[in-house]
PDB file of C-alpha atoms in Angstrom:
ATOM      1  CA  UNK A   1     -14.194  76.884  29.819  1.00 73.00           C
ATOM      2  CA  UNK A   2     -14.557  76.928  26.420  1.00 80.00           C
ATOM      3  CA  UNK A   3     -18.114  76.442  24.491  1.00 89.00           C
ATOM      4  CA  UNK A   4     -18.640  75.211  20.682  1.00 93.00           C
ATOM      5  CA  UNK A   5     -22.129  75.695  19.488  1.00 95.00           C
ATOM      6  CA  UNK A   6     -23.447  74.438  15.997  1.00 96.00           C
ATOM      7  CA  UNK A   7     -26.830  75.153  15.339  1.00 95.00           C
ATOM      8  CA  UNK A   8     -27.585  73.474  12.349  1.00 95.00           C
ATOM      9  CA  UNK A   9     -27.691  69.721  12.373  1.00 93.00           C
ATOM     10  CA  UNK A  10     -28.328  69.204   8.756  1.00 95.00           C
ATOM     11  CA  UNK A  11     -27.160  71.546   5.677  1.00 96.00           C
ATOM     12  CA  UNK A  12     -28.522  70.420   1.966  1.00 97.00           C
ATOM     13  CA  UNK A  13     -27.361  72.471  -0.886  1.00 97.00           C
ATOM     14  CA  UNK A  14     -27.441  72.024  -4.870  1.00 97.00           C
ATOM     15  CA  UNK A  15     -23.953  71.249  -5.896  1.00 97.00           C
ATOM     16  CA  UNK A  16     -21.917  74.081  -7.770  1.00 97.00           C
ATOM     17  CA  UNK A  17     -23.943  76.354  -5.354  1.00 97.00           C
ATOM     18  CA  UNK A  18     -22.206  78.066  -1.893  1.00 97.00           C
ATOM     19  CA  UNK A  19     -23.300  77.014   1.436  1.00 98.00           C
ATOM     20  CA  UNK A  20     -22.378  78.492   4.614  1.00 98.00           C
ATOM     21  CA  UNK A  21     -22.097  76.199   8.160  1.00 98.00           C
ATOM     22  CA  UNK A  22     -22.802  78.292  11.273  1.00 98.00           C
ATOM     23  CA  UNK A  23     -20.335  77.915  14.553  1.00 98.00           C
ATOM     24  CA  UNK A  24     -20.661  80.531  17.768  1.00 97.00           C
ATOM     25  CA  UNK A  25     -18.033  79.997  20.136  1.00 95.00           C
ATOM     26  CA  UNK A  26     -17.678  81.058  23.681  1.00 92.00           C
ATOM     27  CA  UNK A  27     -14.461  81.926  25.634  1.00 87.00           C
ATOM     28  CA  UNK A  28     -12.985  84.044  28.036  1.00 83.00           C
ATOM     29  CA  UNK A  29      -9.254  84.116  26.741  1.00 81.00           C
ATOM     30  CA  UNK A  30      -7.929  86.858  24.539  1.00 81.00           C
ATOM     31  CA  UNK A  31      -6.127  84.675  22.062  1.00 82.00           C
ATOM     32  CA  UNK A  32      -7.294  81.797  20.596  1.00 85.00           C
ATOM     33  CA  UNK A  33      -7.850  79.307  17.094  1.00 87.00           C
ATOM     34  CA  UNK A  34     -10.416  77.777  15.158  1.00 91.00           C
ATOM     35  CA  UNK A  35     -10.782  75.112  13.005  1.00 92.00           C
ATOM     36  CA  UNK A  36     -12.925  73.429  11.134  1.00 96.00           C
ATOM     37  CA  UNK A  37     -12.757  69.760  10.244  1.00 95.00           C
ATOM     38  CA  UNK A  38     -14.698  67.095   7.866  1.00 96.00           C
ATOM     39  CA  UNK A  39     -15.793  63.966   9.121  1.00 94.00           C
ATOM     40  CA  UNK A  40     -17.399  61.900   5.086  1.00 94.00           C
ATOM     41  CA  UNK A  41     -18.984  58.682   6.298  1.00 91.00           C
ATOM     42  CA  UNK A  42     -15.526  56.682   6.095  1.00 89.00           C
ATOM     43  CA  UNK A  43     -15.053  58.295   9.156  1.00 88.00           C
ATOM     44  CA  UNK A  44     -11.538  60.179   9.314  1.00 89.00           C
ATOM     45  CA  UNK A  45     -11.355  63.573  10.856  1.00 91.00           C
ATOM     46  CA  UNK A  46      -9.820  66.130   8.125  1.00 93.00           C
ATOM     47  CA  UNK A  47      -8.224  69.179   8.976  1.00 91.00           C
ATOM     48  CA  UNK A  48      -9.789  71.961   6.285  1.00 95.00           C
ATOM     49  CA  UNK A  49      -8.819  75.499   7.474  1.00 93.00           C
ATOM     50  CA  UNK A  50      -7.677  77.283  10.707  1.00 90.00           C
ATOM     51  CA  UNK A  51      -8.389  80.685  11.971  1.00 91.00           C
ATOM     52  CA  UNK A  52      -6.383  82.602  14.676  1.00 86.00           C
ATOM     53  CA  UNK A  53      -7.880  85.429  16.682  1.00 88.00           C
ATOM     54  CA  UNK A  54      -5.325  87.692  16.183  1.00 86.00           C
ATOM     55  CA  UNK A  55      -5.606  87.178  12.171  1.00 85.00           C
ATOM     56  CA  UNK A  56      -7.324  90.363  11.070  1.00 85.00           C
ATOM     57  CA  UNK A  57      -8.060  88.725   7.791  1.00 92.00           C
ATOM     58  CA  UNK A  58     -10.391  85.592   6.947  1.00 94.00           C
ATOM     59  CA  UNK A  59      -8.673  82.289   6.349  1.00 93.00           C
ATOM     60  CA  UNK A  60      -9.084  80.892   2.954  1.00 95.00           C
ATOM     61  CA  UNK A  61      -8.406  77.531   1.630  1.00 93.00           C
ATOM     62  CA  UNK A  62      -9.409  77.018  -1.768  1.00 96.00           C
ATOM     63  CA  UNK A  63     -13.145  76.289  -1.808  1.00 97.00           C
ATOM     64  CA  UNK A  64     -13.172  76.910   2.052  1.00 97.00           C
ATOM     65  CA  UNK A  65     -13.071  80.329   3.998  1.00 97.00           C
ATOM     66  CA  UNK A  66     -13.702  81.207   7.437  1.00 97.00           C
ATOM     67  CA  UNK A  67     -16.306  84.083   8.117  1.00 96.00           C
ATOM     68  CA  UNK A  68     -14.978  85.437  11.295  1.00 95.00           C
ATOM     69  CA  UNK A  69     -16.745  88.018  13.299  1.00 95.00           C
ATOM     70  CA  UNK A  70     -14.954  88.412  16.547  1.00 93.00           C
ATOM     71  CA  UNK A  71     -16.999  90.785  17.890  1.00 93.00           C
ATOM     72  CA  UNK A  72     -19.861  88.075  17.606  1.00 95.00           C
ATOM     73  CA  UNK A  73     -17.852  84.903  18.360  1.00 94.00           C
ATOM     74  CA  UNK A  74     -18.729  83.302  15.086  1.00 96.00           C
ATOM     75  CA  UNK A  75     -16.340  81.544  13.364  1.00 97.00           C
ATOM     76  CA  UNK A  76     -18.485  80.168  10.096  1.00 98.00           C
ATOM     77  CA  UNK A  77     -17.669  78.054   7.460  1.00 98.00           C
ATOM     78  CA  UNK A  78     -18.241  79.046   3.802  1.00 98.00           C
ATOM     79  CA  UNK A  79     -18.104  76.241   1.426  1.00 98.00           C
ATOM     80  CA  UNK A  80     -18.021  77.880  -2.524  1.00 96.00           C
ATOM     81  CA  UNK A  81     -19.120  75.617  -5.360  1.00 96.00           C
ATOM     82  CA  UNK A  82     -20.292  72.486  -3.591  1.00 97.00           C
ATOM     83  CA  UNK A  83     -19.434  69.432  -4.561  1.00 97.00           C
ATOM     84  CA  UNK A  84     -20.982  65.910  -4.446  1.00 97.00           C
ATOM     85  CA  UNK A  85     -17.326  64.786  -2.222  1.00 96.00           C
ATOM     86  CA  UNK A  86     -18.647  67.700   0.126  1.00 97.00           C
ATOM     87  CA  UNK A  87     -20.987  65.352   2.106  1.00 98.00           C
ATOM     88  CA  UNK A  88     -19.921  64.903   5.088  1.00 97.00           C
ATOM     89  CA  UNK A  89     -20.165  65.769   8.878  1.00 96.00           C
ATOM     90  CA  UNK A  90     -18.288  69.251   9.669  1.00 97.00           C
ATOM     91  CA  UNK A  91     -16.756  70.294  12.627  1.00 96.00           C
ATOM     92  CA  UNK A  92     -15.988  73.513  14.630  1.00 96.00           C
ATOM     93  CA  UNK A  93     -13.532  73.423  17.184  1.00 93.00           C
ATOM     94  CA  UNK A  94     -11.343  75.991  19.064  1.00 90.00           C
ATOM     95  CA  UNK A  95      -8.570  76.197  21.713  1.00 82.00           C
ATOM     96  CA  UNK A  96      -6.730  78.886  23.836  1.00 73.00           C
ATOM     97  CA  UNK A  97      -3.523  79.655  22.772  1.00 64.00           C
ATOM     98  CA  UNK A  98      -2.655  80.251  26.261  1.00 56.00           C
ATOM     99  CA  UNK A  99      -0.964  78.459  28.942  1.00 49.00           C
ATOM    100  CA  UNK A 100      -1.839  76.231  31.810  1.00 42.00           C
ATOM    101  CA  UNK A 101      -3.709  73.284  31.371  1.00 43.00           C
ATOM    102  CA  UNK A 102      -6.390  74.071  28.698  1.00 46.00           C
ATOM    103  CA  UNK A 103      -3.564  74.051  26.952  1.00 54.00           C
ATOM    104  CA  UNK A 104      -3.878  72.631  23.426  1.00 60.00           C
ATOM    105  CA  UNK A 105      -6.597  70.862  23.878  1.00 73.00           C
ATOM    106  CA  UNK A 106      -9.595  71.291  21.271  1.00 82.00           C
ATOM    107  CA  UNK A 107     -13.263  71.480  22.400  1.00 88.00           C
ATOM    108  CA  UNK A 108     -15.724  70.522  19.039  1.00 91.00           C
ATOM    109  CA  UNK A 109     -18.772  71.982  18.316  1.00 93.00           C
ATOM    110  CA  UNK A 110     -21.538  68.927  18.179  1.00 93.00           C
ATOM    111  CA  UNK A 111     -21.387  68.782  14.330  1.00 94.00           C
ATOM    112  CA  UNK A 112     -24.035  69.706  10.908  1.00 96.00           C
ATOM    113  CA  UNK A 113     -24.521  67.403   8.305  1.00 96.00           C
ATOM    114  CA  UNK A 114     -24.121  68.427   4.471  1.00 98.00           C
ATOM    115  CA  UNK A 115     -25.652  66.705   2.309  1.00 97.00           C
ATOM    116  CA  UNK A 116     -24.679  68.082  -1.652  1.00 97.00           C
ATOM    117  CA  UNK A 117     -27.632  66.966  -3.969  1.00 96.00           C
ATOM    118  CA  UNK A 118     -26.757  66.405  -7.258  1.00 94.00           C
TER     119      UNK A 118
ATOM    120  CA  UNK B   1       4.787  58.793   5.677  1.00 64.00           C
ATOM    121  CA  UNK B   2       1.589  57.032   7.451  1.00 76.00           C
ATOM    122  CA  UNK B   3       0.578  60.125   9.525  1.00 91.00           C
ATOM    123  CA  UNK B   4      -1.015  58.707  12.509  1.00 94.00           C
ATOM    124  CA  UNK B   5      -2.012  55.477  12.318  1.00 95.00           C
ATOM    125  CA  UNK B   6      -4.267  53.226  14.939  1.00 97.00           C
ATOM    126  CA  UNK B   7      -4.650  49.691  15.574  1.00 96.00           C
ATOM    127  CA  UNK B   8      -7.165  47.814  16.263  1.00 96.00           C
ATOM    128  CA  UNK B   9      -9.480  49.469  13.221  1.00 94.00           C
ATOM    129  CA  UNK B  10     -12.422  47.526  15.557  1.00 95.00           C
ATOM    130  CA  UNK B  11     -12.712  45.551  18.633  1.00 96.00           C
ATOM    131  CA  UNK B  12     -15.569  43.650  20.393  1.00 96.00           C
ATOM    132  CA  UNK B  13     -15.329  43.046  24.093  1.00 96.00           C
ATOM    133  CA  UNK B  14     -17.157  41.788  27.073  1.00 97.00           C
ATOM    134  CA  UNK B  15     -18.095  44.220  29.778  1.00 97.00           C
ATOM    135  CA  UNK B  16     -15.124  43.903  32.180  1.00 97.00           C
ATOM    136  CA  UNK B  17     -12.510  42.508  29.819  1.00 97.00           C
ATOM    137  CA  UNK B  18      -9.437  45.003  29.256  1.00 96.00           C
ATOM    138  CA  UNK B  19      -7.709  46.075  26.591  1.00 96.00           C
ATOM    139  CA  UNK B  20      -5.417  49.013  24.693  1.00 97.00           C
ATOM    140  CA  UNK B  21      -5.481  50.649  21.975  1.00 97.00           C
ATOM    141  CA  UNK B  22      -2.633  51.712  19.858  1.00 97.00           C
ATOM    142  CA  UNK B  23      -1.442  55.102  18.517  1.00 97.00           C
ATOM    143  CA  UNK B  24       1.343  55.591  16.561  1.00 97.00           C
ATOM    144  CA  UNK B  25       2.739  58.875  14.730  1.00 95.00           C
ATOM    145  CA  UNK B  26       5.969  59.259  12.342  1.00 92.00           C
ATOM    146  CA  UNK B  27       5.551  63.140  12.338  1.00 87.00           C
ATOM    147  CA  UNK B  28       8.083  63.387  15.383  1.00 87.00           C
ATOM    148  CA  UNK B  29       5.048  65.388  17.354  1.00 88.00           C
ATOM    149  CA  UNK B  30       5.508  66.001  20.951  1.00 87.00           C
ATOM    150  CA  UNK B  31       1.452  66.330  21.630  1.00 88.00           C
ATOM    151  CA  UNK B  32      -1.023  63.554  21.259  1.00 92.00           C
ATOM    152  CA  UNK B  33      -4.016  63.245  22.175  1.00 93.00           C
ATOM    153  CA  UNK B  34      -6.873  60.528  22.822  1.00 96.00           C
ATOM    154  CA  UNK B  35     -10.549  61.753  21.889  1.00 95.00           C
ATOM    155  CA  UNK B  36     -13.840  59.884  21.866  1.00 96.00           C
ATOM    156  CA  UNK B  37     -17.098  60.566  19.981  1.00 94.00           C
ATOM    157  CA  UNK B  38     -20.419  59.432  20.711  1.00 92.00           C
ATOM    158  CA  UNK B  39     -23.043  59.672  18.038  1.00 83.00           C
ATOM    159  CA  UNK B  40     -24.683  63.196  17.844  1.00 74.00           C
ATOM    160  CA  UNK B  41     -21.883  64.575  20.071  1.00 76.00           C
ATOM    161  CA  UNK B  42     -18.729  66.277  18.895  1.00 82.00           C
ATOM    162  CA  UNK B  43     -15.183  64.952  20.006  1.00 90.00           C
ATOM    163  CA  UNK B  44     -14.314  64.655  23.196  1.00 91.00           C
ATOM    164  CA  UNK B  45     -10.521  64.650  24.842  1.00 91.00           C
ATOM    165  CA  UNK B  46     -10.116  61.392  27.174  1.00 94.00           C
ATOM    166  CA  UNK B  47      -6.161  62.161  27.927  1.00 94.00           C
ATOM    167  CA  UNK B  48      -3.819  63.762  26.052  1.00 91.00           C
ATOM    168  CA  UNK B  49       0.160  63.898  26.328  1.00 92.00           C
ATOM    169  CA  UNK B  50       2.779  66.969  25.989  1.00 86.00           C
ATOM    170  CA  UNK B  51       5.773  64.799  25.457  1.00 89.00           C
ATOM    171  CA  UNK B  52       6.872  61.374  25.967  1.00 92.00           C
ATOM    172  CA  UNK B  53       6.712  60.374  29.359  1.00 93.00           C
ATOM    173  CA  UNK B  54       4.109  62.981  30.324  1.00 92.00           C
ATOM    174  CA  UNK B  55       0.474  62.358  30.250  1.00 94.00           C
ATOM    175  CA  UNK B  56      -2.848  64.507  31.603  1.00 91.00           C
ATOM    176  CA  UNK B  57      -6.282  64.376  32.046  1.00 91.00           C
ATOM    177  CA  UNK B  58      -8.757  65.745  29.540  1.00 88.00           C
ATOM    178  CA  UNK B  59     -12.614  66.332  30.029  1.00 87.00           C
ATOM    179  CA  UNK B  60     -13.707  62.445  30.158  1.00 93.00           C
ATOM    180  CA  UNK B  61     -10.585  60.378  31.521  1.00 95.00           C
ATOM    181  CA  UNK B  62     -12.627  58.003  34.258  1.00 96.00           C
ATOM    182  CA  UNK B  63     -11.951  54.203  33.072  1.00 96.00           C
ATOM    183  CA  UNK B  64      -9.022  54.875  30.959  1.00 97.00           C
ATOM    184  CA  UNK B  65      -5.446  54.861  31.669  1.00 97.00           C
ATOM    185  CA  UNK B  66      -3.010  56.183  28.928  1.00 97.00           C
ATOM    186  CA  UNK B  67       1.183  56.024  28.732  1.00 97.00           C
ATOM    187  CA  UNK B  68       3.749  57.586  26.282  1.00 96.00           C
ATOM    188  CA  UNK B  69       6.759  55.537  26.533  1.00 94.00           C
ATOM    189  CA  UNK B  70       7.874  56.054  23.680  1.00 95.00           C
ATOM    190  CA  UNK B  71       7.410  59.891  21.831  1.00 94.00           C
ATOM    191  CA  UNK B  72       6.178  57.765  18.716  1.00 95.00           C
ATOM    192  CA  UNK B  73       3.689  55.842  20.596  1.00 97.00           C
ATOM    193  CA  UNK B  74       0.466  56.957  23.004  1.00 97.00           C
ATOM    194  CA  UNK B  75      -1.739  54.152  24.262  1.00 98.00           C
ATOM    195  CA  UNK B  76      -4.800  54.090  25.322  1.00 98.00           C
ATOM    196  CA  UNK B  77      -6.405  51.558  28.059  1.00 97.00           C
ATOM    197  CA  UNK B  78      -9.241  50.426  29.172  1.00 96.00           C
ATOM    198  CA  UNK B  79      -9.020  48.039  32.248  1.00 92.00           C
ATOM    199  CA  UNK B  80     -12.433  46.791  32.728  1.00 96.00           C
ATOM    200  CA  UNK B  81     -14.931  48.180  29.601  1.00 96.00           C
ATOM    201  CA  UNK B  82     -17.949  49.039  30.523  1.00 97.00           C
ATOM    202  CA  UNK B  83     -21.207  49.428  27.636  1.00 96.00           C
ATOM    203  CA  UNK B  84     -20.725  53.207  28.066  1.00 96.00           C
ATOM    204  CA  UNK B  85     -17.525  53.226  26.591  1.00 97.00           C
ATOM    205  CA  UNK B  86     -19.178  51.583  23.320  1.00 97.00           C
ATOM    206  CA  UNK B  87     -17.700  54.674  21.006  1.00 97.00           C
ATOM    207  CA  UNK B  88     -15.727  55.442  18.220  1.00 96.00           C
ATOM    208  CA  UNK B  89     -11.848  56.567  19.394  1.00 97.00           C
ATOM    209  CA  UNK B  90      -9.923  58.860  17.745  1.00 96.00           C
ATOM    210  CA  UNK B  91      -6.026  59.601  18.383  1.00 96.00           C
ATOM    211  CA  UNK B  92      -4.314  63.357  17.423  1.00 93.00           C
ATOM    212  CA  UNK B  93      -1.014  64.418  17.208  1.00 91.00           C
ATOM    213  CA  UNK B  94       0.201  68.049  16.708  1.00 86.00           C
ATOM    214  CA  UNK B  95       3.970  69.326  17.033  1.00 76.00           C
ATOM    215  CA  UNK B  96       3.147  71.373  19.453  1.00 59.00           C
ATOM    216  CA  UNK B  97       0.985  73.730  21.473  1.00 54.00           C
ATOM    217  CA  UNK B  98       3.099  77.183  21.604  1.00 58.00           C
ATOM    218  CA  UNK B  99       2.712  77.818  17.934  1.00 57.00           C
ATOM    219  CA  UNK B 100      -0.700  79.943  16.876  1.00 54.00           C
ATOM    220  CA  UNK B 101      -1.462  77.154  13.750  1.00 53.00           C
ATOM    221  CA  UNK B 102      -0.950  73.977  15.411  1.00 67.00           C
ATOM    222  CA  UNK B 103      -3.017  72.131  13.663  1.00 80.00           C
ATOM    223  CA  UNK B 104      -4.071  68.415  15.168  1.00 85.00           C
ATOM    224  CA  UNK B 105      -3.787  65.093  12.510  1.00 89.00           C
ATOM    225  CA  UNK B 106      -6.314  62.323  13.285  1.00 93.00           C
ATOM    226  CA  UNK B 107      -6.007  58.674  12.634  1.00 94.00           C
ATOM    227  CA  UNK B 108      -8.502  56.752  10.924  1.00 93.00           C
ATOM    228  CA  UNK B 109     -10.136  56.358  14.265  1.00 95.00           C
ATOM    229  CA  UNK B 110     -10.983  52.594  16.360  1.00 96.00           C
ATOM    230  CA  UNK B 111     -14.437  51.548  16.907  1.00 95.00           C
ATOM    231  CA  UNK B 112     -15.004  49.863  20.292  1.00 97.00           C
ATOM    232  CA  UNK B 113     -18.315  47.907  21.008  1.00 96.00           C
ATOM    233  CA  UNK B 114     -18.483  46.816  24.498  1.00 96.00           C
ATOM    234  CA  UNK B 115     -21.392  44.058  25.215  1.00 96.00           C
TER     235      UNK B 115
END
């Protein structure tokens, strides 16, 4: 089984500054994604950046990139030069690219709160 | 092109009334998916569907049934609500799962409040 763990249930951070969201994951398959998602208070889930285990290099998506340390299982989210439209809930989730019947099915991390004060 | 769209947007029933909730895609995806999220907790899959006619169970099925008829459509129902299933439900779609960036699209989510 697969394990999401956010540790930080609130984030506040000036805007224009960087702020980093934390996400551990725990699995036993070899190959596997993450993402990360934004939830603002209107409610819709947003896709913001994927990372595969194989990638060697961080994703980067404009003002997002993914911190990955495999060898730790962290898969954090770095946001550069907040913005007030940064507020929101963010998630971390992950699957196994693998087969059988975990497959392609996301497990989510429980969620931190940014807040971006003006 | 609507992505993934869901209807109702909100619904109020009584404990033991029935009803189902509508997901629709125009992305021609063969996976969708059926999630619910309870304040303070992440997402969690109810069912979720590899291609039309298929459906299987995800980590929190009990009380819902789901059906893919059609590839476009994936429906969600609840036969008799109960208060626990008071929650906010969100539908997915990806293409599929053999790629290594298949990436899920949400709809705008349905919230359910069950008396």
């Amino acid at each position: 089984a697969q394990k999401i763990t956010q540790t930080q249930p609130g984030m506040f951070v000036q805007e224009k500054e960087a702020v980093t969201l934390d996400c551990t994951y725990d699995t036993s398959d070899q190959s596997y994604g993450l993402f990360w998602y934004k939830q603002p208070s209107s409610g819709e889930m947003i896709f913001l950046i994927y990372q595969g285990s194989y990638d060697e290099q961080n994703a980067t998506e404009g003002r997002y990139s993914l911190n990955f340390q495999k060898a730790r299982k962290s898969a954090n989210l770095v946001i550069s030069a907040s913005q007030l439209g940064d507020s929101a809930m963010y998630f971390c989730a992950m699957w196994p690219v693998t087969g059988g019947t975990s497959y392609g099915k996301l497990t989510f991390g429980q969620g931190t709160i940014l807040t971006v004060h003006p | 092109n609507a992505g993934v769209t869901q209807t109702p947007k909100f619904r109020v029933l009584k404990t033991g009334q029935s009803m189902t909730l509508l997901c629709a895609q125009d992305m021609n995806h063969e996976y969708m998916y059926w999630y619910r999220q309870d304040p303070g907790m992440g997402l969690r899959l109810i069912h979720y569907s590899v291609g039309e006619g298929t459906t299987a169970k995800g980590e929190v099925p009990d009380g819902y049934n789901v059906s893919r008829l059609k590839k476009q459509n994936f429906l969600l129902g609840l036969e008799s609500a109960a208060p626990s299933q008071t929650s906010v439900y969100f539908c997915a779609s990806s293409y599929d799962s053999t790629g290594w960036d298949e990436t899920q699209y949400f709809g705008p989510g349905t919230r359910l409040l069950v008396l």
